[in-house]
Each structure stands twice: as structure tokens, then as C-alpha cells.
Amino acid sequence: GAGVSQTPSNKVTEKGKYVELRCDPISGHTALYWYRQSLGQGPEFLIYFQGTGAADDSGLPNDRFFAVRPEGSVSTLKIQRTERGDSAVYLCASSFSGDSYNEQFFGPGTRLTVL
Amino acid sequence: AQSVTQLGSHVSVSEGALVLLRCNYSSSVPPYLFWYVQYPNQGLQLLLKYTTGATLVKGINGFEAEFKKSETSFHLTKPSAHMSDAAEYFCAVGRNTGFQKLVFGTGTRLLVSP
């Protein structure tokens, strides 16, 4: 299919470890978003990319979280020194452009479990 | 600042009955409003959205929602529930300018019984 894909679908790690979560957006979509969905909650905005640059990273909870999109397509969310509170489903979405009326298409998410 | 309140974490209906999922929002600017559905192990799928213009918005799978500014509401309805409608539904509010920084509610799980 031509939808947003995320890998891995599940990731189990130990407290203190480093993890990387990958997002492949829909081809041609310039805007890319990361959200985090904790158990029983709705998704919460983390970061927005327009092209290669992070236009808004105000949702990143602290400096252990970092995301890149070096070629304006695939994005990687990186979490250092993971904590149990980081356990959640991490969702990626893309849209044709960053204009507010463009639909965001969501991937299936990566379920991160920190033991 | 924007926020969304979804009343009822679970809603149960019988097949063929009316579906009503409630959403109230808060926004300091004219909002864009969205309903998403999430099936198990799948990504969020857009059901419908309100941007400007007609306040009654029709979406996929027979769902519709009405934007009521005076009540700050955007409730989702469907006249007749199907078993396949069982899923988690999220209401979201966004901005009408700039990039779309969605703020979601906590979701309502719709249960449909035969």
C-alpha cells in the first residue's frame, strides 16, 4: 500500500537504553508529524517537520527526545536513556503540505514498552 | 490554547440504533474540528472534518457531525449502527492557519451489540 508505515510495530527495551523509531511517510508529502498516545489517552503532538526542518518541536517532553528527517522523507524519532514513563504508542502522520486544511494520514504506530 | 472534552469513555448501542458521540471544544481562535476512528492495530482514519462553511458535515461510513459554535460542540452521529462501527473514536481540534497541530480528546470506545 501507499500509506504511512512505521517500524518496528513493537519495541520492548530496558530502562536506560536508547531506541529509534522510524516513519516512512506517503510519497510526496512534505509535512510530517509525530504524536504520542499513552494508555487511555488521545494522541499528543510531539513535533512537526516541513521538509527537512523541524518547524515546531514544542511537544517534545524533554531533551532525551530528538527527531530527524535528513532528506525530507523518512523520519526517525530517537529516545535516549529511556524511562518507564516513555511507554506509549508513537504515531507518525504525514500530509501533502503543512497547510491547516490538509488531511493528516496516520501510520499504525510503534508500541514502545520500557521495562 | 485549544482543548477537547469527550463525554463518555465508552458508549454502548445495539445494532441499528442511533449513535451519538459527544465532543466539546475550547479554542481561542475559530477552530477546525475533526473526528477520527481507530480500529485495533490500525492507524487513525479521518471520518470527517469541519473547516468553514456548512456547519453540518457528512463523512464516510454514514457518519455526520454538526458544528455548533454557541454550544462549542461537534457531536458525531450515525442514524443506524453497524457491528463494523465498533472502534475508538477521537475528536480533535486544530487551527485555521499555519500547520495543523491537532489536539485530541481522550477518545470514546463504541461498542455495538447484536
CSV table of C-alpha atoms in Angstrom, one decimal:
chain,number,residue,atom,x,y,z
A,1,GLY,CA,0.0,0.0,0.0
A,2,ALA,CA,0.9,3.6,-0.3
A,3,GLY,CA,0.1,4.6,3.3
A,4,VAL,CA,2.3,5.8,6.2
A,5,SER,CA,4.4,3.0,7.5
A,6,GLN,CA,6.2,2.7,10.9
A,7,THR,CA,8.8,0.3,12.1
A,8,PRO,CA,9.1,-1.6,14.3
A,9,SER,CA,5.5,-2.2,15.2
A,10,ASN,CA,6.5,-3.2,18.7
A,11,LYS,CA,9.6,-2.4,20.6
A,12,VAL,CA,10.5,-3.6,24.1
A,13,THR,CA,13.5,-2.2,25.8
A,14,GLU,CA,15.0,-1.8,29.2
A,15,LYS,CA,15.1,1.4,31.2
A,16,GLY,CA,18.1,3.5,30.3
A,17,LYS,CA,18.5,2.1,26.8
A,18,TYR,CA,18.4,4.1,23.5
A,19,VAL,CA,15.7,3.5,20.9
A,20,GLU,CA,15.0,4.7,17.4
A,21,LEU,CA,11.5,4.6,15.8
A,22,ARG,CA,11.2,5.0,12.0
A,23,CYS,CA,8.4,6.6,9.9
A,24,ASP,CA,8.0,6.3,6.2
A,25,PRO,CA,5.5,9.0,5.0
A,26,ILE,CA,3.3,8.9,1.9
A,27,SER,CA,5.5,9.7,-1.1
A,28,GLY,CA,5.3,13.4,-2.0
A,29,HIS,CA,4.1,14.5,1.4
A,30,THR,CA,6.2,17.4,2.6
A,31,ALA,CA,4.7,17.6,6.1
A,32,LEU,CA,5.4,15.0,8.8
A,33,TYR,CA,4.2,14.8,12.4
A,34,TRP,CA,4.9,12.7,15.4
A,35,TYR,CA,2.4,12.1,18.2
A,36,ARG,CA,2.5,10.1,21.3
A,37,GLN,CA,-0.5,8.1,22.6
A,38,SER,CA,-0.4,7.0,26.2
A,39,LEU,CA,-2.7,4.3,27.5
A,40,GLY,CA,-6.3,5.6,27.8
A,41,GLN,CA,-5.4,9.0,26.2
A,42,GLY,CA,-5.7,10.6,22.9
A,43,PRO,CA,-2.6,11.3,20.8
A,44,GLU,CA,-0.5,14.2,21.9
A,45,PHE,CA,1.6,16.3,19.4
A,46,LEU,CA,5.4,16.0,19.7
A,47,ILE,CA,7.0,17.5,16.6
A,48,TYR,CA,6.3,18.8,13.1
A,49,PHE,CA,8.6,18.7,10.1
A,50,GLN,CA,8.2,20.8,6.9
A,51,GLY,CA,10.7,19.2,4.6
A,52,THR,CA,13.9,18.5,6.4
A,53,GLY,CA,13.5,21.0,9.2
A,54,ALA,CA,11.7,20.7,12.4
A,55,ALA,CA,9.3,23.6,12.3
A,56,ASP,CA,7.8,23.0,15.7
A,57,ASP,CA,9.2,20.7,18.4
A,58,SER,CA,7.3,22.2,21.3
A,59,GLY,CA,5.7,18.9,22.1
A,60,LEU,CA,8.9,17.0,22.8
A,61,PRO,CA,8.7,16.3,26.6
A,62,ASN,CA,12.4,16.8,27.3
A,63,ASP,CA,15.9,16.7,25.8
A,64,ARG,CA,16.0,12.9,25.8
A,65,PHE,CA,13.7,13.1,22.7
A,66,PHE,CA,15.0,14.1,19.3
A,67,ALA,CA,13.8,13.6,15.8
A,68,VAL,CA,15.4,14.0,12.4
A,69,ARG,CA,14.3,14.0,8.8
A,70,PRO,CA,17.5,14.4,6.9
A,71,GLU,CA,16.3,14.0,3.3
A,72,GLY,CA,12.8,15.3,3.7
A,73,SER,CA,11.2,11.9,3.6
A,74,VAL,CA,11.9,9.2,6.2
A,75,SER,CA,11.9,10.4,9.8
A,76,THR,CA,13.4,8.9,12.9
A,77,LEU,CA,12.4,9.6,16.4
A,78,LYS,CA,15.2,9.0,18.9
A,79,ILE,CA,14.8,8.5,22.6
A,80,GLN,CA,17.8,8.4,24.9
A,81,ARG,CA,18.0,6.9,28.4
A,82,THR,CA,14.5,5.6,28.2
A,83,GLU,CA,12.3,5.7,31.2
A,84,ARG,CA,9.2,3.6,32.1
A,85,GLY,CA,7.1,6.7,31.5
A,86,ASP,CA,8.1,6.7,27.9
A,87,SER,CA,6.0,3.6,27.3
A,88,ALA,CA,3.3,4.5,24.8
A,89,VAL,CA,2.3,4.2,21.2
A,90,TYR,CA,4.2,6.6,19.0
A,91,LEU,CA,2.2,7.7,15.9
A,92,CYS,CA,3.5,9.3,12.8
A,93,ALA,CA,1.4,11.2,10.3
A,94,SER,CA,2.1,12.9,7.0
A,95,SER,CA,0.2,15.4,4.9
A,96,PHE,CA,0.6,16.9,1.4
A,97,SER,CA,1.7,20.2,2.8
A,98,GLY,CA,1.7,21.9,6.1
A,99,ASP,CA,-1.4,24.0,5.4
A,100,SER,CA,-4.0,23.6,8.1
A,101,TYR,CA,-6.7,22.2,5.8
A,102,ASN,CA,-4.6,19.3,4.5
A,103,GLU,CA,-5.6,15.9,5.9
A,104,GLN,CA,-3.1,14.1,8.1
A,105,PHE,CA,-2.7,10.4,7.3
A,106,PHE,CA,-1.6,8.3,10.2
A,107,GLY,CA,0.5,5.2,10.4
A,108,PRO,CA,-0.3,2.2,12.6
A,109,GLY,CA,2.1,3.3,15.3
A,110,THR,CA,5.0,1.8,17.2
A,111,ARG,CA,4.2,0.4,20.6
A,112,LEU,CA,7.1,1.1,22.9
A,113,THR,CA,7.4,-0.7,26.2
A,114,VAL,CA,10.1,0.2,28.6
A,115,LEU,CA,10.7,-2.4,31.3
B,1,ALA,CA,-4.9,27.4,23.7
B,2,GLN,CA,-7.2,24.6,22.5
B,3,SER,CA,-8.7,21.6,24.2
B,4,VAL,CA,-11.3,18.9,23.6
B,5,THR,CA,-13.6,17.1,26.0
B,6,GLN,CA,-15.2,13.8,25.0
B,7,LEU,CA,-18.0,12.8,27.4
B,8,GLY,CA,-18.1,9.1,28.0
B,9,SER,CA,-15.1,6.8,27.6
B,10,HIS,CA,-17.5,4.0,26.5
B,11,VAL,CA,-20.7,4.1,24.6
B,12,SER,CA,-22.8,1.0,24.0
B,13,VAL,CA,-25.5,0.7,21.4
B,14,SER,CA,-27.5,-2.0,19.8
B,15,GLU,CA,-27.1,-2.7,16.1
B,16,GLY,CA,-29.5,-0.5,14.2
B,17,ALA,CA,-29.7,2.1,17.0
B,18,LEU,CA,-28.7,5.8,16.8
B,19,VAL,CA,-25.0,6.5,17.5
B,20,LEU,CA,-24.2,9.8,19.3
B,21,LEU,CA,-20.7,10.5,20.5
B,22,ARG,CA,-20.2,13.9,22.2
B,23,CYS,CA,-17.4,16.3,21.8
B,24,ASN,CA,-17.0,19.8,23.2
B,25,TYR,CA,-14.1,22.0,22.4
B,26,SER,CA,-12.3,25.1,23.6
B,27,SER,CA,-10.5,27.4,21.3
B,28,SER,CA,-9.4,31.0,21.4
B,29,VAL,CA,-9.5,31.2,17.6
B,30,PRO,CA,-12.0,29.9,15.0
B,31,PRO,CA,-11.4,26.2,15.1
B,32,TYR,CA,-11.1,23.4,12.6
B,33,LEU,CA,-12.7,20.3,14.0
B,34,PHE,CA,-12.1,16.6,13.2
B,35,TRP,CA,-13.4,13.1,14.0
B,36,TYR,CA,-11.0,10.2,13.6
B,37,VAL,CA,-11.7,6.5,14.1
B,38,GLN,CA,-9.2,4.0,15.2
B,39,TYR,CA,-9.6,0.2,14.7
B,40,PRO,CA,-7.4,-2.2,16.6
B,41,ASN,CA,-3.8,-2.3,15.3
B,42,GLN,CA,-4.6,0.3,12.7
B,43,GLY,CA,-3.8,4.0,12.3
B,44,LEU,CA,-6.2,6.8,12.9
B,45,GLN,CA,-8.6,7.3,9.9
B,46,LEU,CA,-10.3,10.6,9.3
B,47,LEU,CA,-14.1,10.3,9.4
B,48,LEU,CA,-14.9,14.0,8.7
B,49,LYS,CA,-13.8,17.5,9.3
B,50,TYR,CA,-15.2,21.0,9.7
B,51,THR,CA,-13.2,23.9,8.4
B,52,THR,CA,-15.6,26.7,7.2
B,53,GLY,CA,-19.0,27.0,5.6
B,54,ALA,CA,-21.8,24.5,6.1
B,55,THR,CA,-22.0,23.5,9.8
B,56,LEU,CA,-23.4,20.0,9.1
B,57,VAL,CA,-20.6,17.9,7.8
B,58,LYS,CA,-21.0,14.5,6.3
B,59,GLY,CA,-18.3,11.9,6.4
B,60,ILE,CA,-17.5,8.4,5.5
B,61,ASN,CA,-19.5,5.3,6.6
B,62,GLY,CA,-22.7,7.3,7.1
B,63,PHE,CA,-21.4,9.5,9.9
B,64,GLU,CA,-22.1,13.2,10.2
B,65,ALA,CA,-21.4,15.9,12.7
B,66,GLU,CA,-22.7,19.4,13.3
B,67,PHE,CA,-20.6,22.4,14.4
B,68,LYS,CA,-22.5,24.4,17.0
B,69,LYS,CA,-20.5,27.5,17.9
B,70,SER,CA,-22.9,28.6,20.6
B,71,GLU,CA,-22.5,25.3,22.3
B,72,THR,CA,-18.9,24.8,21.4
B,73,SER,CA,-19.8,21.3,20.3
B,74,PHE,CA,-19.1,19.0,17.4
B,75,HIS,CA,-21.1,15.8,18.2
B,76,LEU,CA,-20.8,12.8,15.9
B,77,THR,CA,-23.9,10.9,14.9
B,78,LYS,CA,-25.0,8.0,12.7
B,79,PRO,CA,-28.6,7.0,12.3
B,80,SER,CA,-28.1,3.2,12.4
B,81,ALA,CA,-25.2,1.5,14.0
B,82,HIS,CA,-23.5,-1.5,12.3
B,83,MET,CA,-21.3,-4.1,14.0
B,84,SER,CA,-18.4,-2.8,12.0
B,85,ASP,CA,-18.7,0.6,13.6
B,86,ALA,CA,-17.2,-0.8,16.9
B,87,ALA,CA,-14.0,1.1,17.3
B,88,GLU,CA,-12.4,4.0,19.2
B,89,TYR,CA,-13.4,7.5,18.1
B,90,PHE,CA,-11.4,10.6,18.7
B,91,CYS,CA,-12.5,14.2,18.4
B,92,ALA,CA,-9.7,16.7,17.6
B,93,VAL,CA,-9.5,20.5,17.3
B,94,GLY,CA,-7.0,22.3,15.2
B,95,ARG,CA,-6.1,25.8,14.0
B,96,ASN,CA,-7.3,27.5,10.9
B,97,THR,CA,-3.9,28.9,10.0
B,98,GLY,CA,-0.4,27.6,9.9
B,99,PHE,CA,0.3,23.9,10.2
B,100,GLN,CA,-2.3,21.6,11.7
B,101,LYS,CA,-1.3,21.0,15.3
B,102,LEU,CA,-4.1,18.7,16.3
B,103,VAL,CA,-5.3,18.5,19.9
B,104,PHE,CA,-7.2,15.3,20.6
B,105,GLY,CA,-9.7,14.3,23.2
B,106,THR,CA,-9.3,11.1,25.2
B,107,GLY,CA,-11.5,9.1,22.9
B,108,THR,CA,-14.8,7.2,23.2
B,109,ARG,CA,-14.9,3.5,22.6
B,110,LEU,CA,-18.1,2.5,20.7
B,111,LEU,CA,-19.5,-1.0,21.5
B,112,VAL,CA,-22.1,-2.4,19.2
B,113,SER,CA,-24.2,-5.4,20.3
B,114,PRO,CA,-26.3,-7.6,18.1
